[in-house]
Coordinates of C-alpha atoms and ligand atoms in Angstrom, one line a residue:
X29 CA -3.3 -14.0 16.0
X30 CA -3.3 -17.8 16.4
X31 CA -5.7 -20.7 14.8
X32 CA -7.4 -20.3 11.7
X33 CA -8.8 -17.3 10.4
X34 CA -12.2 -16.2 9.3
X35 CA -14.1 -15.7 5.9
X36 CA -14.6 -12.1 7.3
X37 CA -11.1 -11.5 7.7
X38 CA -8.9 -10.3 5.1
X39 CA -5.2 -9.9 4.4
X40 CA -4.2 -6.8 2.1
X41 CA -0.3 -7.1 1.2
X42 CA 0.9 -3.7 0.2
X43 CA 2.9 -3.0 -3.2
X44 CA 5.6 -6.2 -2.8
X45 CA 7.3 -5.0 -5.0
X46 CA 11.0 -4.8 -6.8
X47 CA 10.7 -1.2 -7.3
X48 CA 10.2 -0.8 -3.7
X49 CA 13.0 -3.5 -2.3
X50 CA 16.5 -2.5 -2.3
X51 CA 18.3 -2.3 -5.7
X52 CA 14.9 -0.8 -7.0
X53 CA 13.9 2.7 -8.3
X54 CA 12.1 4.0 -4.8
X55 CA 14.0 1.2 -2.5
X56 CA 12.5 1.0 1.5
X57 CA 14.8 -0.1 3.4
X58 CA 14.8 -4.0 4.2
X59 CA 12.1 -4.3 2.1
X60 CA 12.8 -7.3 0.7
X61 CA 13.2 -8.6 4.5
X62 CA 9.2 -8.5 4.7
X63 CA 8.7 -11.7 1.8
X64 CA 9.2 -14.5 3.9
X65 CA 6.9 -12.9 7.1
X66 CA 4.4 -11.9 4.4
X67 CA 4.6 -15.3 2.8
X68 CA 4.1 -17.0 6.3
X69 CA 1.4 -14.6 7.5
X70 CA -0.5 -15.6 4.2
X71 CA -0.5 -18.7 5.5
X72 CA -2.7 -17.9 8.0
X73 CA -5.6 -16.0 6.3
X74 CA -8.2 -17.5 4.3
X75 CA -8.4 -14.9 1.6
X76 CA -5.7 -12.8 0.7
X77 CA -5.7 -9.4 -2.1
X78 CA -2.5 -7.8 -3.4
X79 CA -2.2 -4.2 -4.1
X80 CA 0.7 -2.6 -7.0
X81 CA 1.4 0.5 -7.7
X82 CA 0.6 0.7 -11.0
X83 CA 1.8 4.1 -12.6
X84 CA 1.8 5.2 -16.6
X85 CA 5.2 7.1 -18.1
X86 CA 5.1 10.3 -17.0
X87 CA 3.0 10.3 -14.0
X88 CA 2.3 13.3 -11.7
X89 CA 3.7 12.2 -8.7
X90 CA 7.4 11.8 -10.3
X91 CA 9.9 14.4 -10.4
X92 CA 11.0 13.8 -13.9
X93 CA 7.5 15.1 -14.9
X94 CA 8.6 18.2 -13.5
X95 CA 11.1 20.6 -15.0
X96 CA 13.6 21.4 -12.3
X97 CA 12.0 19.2 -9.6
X98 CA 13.7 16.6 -7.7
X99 CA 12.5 13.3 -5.8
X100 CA 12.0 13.8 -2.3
X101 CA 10.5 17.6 -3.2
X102 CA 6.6 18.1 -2.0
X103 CA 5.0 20.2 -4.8
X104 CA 1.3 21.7 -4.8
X105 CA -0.8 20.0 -6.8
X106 CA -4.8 20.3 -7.4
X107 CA -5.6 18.3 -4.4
X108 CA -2.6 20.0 -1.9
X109 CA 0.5 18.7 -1.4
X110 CA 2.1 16.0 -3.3
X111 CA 5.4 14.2 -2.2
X112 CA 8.0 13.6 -6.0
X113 CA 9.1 10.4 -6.2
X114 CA 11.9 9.2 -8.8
X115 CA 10.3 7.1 -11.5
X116 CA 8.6 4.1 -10.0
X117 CA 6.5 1.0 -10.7
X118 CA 5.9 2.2 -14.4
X119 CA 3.7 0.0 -16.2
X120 CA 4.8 -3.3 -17.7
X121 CA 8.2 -2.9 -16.5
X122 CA 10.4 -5.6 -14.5
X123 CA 10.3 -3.1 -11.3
X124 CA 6.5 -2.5 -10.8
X125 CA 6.8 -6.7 -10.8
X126 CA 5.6 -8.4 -7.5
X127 CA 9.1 -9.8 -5.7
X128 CA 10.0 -13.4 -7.4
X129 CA 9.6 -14.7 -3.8
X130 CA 6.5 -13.6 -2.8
X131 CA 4.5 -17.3 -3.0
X132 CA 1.3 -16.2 -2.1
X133 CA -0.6 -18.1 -5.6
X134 CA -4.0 -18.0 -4.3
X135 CA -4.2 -14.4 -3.8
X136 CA -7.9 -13.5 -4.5
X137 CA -7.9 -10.2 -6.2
X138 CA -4.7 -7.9 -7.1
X139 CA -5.4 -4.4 -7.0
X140 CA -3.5 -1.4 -8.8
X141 CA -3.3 1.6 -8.0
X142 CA -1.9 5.4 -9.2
X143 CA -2.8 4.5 -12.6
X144 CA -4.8 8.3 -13.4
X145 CA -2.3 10.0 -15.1
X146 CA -2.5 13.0 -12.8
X147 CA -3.5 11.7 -9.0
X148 CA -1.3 9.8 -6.7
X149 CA -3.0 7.1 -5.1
X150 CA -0.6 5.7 -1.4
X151 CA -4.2 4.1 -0.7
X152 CA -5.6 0.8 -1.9
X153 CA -9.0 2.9 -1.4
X154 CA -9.0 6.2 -2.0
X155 CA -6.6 7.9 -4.3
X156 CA -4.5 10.9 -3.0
X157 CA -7.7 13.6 -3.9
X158 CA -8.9 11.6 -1.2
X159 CA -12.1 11.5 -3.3
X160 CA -11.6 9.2 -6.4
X161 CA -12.4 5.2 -4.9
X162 CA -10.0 2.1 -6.2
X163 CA -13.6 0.6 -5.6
X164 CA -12.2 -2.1 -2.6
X165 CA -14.4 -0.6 -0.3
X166 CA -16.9 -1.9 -2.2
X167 CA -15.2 -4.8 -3.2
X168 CA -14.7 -5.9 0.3
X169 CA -18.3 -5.0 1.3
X170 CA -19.5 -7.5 -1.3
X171 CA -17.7 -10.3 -0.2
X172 CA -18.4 -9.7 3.8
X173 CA -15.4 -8.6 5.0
X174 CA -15.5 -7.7 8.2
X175 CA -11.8 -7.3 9.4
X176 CA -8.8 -6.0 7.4
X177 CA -4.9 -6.8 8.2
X178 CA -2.8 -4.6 6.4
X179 CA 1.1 -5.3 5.9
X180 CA 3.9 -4.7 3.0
X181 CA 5.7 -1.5 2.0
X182 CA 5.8 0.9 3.0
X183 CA 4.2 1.3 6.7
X184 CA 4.4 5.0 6.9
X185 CA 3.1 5.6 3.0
X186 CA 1.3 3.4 1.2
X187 CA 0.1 0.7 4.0
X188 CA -0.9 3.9 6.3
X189 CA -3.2 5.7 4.2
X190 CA -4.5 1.9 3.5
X191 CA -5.4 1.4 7.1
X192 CA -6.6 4.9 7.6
X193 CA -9.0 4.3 4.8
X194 CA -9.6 1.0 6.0
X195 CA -11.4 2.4 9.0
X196 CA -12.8 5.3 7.8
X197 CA -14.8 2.6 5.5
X198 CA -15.6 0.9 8.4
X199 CA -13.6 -2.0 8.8
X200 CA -12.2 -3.1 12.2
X201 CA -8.3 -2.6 10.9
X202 CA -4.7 -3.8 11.8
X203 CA -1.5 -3.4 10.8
X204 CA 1.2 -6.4 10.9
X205 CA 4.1 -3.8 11.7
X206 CA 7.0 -6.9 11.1
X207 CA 5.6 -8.1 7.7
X208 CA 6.0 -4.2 6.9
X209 CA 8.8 -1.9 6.3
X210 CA 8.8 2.3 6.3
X211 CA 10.3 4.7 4.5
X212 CA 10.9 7.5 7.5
X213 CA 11.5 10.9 5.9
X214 CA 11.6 13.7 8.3
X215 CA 9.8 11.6 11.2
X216 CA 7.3 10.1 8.9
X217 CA 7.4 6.5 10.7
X218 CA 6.5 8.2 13.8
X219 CA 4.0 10.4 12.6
X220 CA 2.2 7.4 10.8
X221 CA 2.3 5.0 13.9
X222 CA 0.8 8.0 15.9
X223 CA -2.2 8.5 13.4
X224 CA -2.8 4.9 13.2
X225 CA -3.3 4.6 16.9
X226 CA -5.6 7.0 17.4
X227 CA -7.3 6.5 14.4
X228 CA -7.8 2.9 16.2
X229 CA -5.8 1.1 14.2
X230 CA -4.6 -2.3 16.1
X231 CA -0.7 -2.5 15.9
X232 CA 0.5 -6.2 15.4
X233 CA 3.9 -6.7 16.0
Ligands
LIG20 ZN1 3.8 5.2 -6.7

């Protein structure tokens, strides 16, 4: 990407947040390394939207919810399988805060996410049911979005099922891969990479 971009391009910056950078409650490795590449890729777009993980006390997808569970366990839930994580980006607390560096001031619209009580949501459009919308689709629709760059944490969770989404909704989709960072359990990095390719996802380095 060079020069300007367009009003039908968007950057979406995935869940920059503490909880998610290393000294937080579900840390990514090197995530914090991503704020100053996602701070100078900013620069670049003309509109910009920030997601956060945004869950209530107690939520479904945390392994304190459930008796004898712990994180890094897949349980079956309604909608299939459902990855525990340790508490996380609870509501109102200093972790589910957007990192103090991230200087992107004229973000456009911040959307949360994993807010239901009992769904996940890794997507910024579809919630793990894979049926209940955030409503960006539609969002981005409105405004004439055309093109969606993806980037933040993490590549092979949240910022996957993003771009996934992303082009399922019909939006010519990329991923910034070095403004993003992964979690890789059990292969998951690959696995993700893999999907998004096929899936025609273009891979930015
Ligand atoms: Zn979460």
């Amino acid at each position: 990407m060079n020069g300007s971009l367009s009003d039908r391009e968007v950057l979406i910056v995935t869940d920059p947040q503490l909880d998610f950078c290393p000294g937080g409650a579900l840390a990514v490795p090197q995530g914090d390394a991503i704020v100053p590449k996602v701070n100078r890729l900013a620069r670049r777009f003309v509109h910009v939207i920030l997601t956060q993980d945004w869950h209530p006390a107690g939520h479904a997808s945390f392994a304190s919810t459930h008796p004898g569970r712990r994180p890094f366990e897949t349980i079956e839930v309604e909608y299939g399988p459902q990855t525990l994580w340790p508490d996380h980006c609870v509501q109102g607390t200093p972790g589910a805060a957007f990192h103090p560096a991230l200087d992107i001031p004229r973000a456009e619209l911040i959307i949360r996410k994993g807010y239901h009580p009992t769904i996940d949501s890794y997507s910024a459009f579809r919630e793990n049911d894979r049926k209940t919308p955030t409503g960006l689709a539609s969002y981005l629709r409105e405004r004439g979005f055309e093109r969606v760059t993806l980037c933040g944490l993490a590549t092979d969770f949240c910022v996957f099922f993003s771009a996934i989404d992303a082009v399922a909704a019909g939006f010519a989709t990329a991923v910034a891969l070095d403004a993003s960072r992964a979690i890789d359990m059990g292969g998951s990095l690959a696995q993700a990479l893999a999907a998004m390719r096929e899936a025609g996802v273009v891979l930015l380095d």
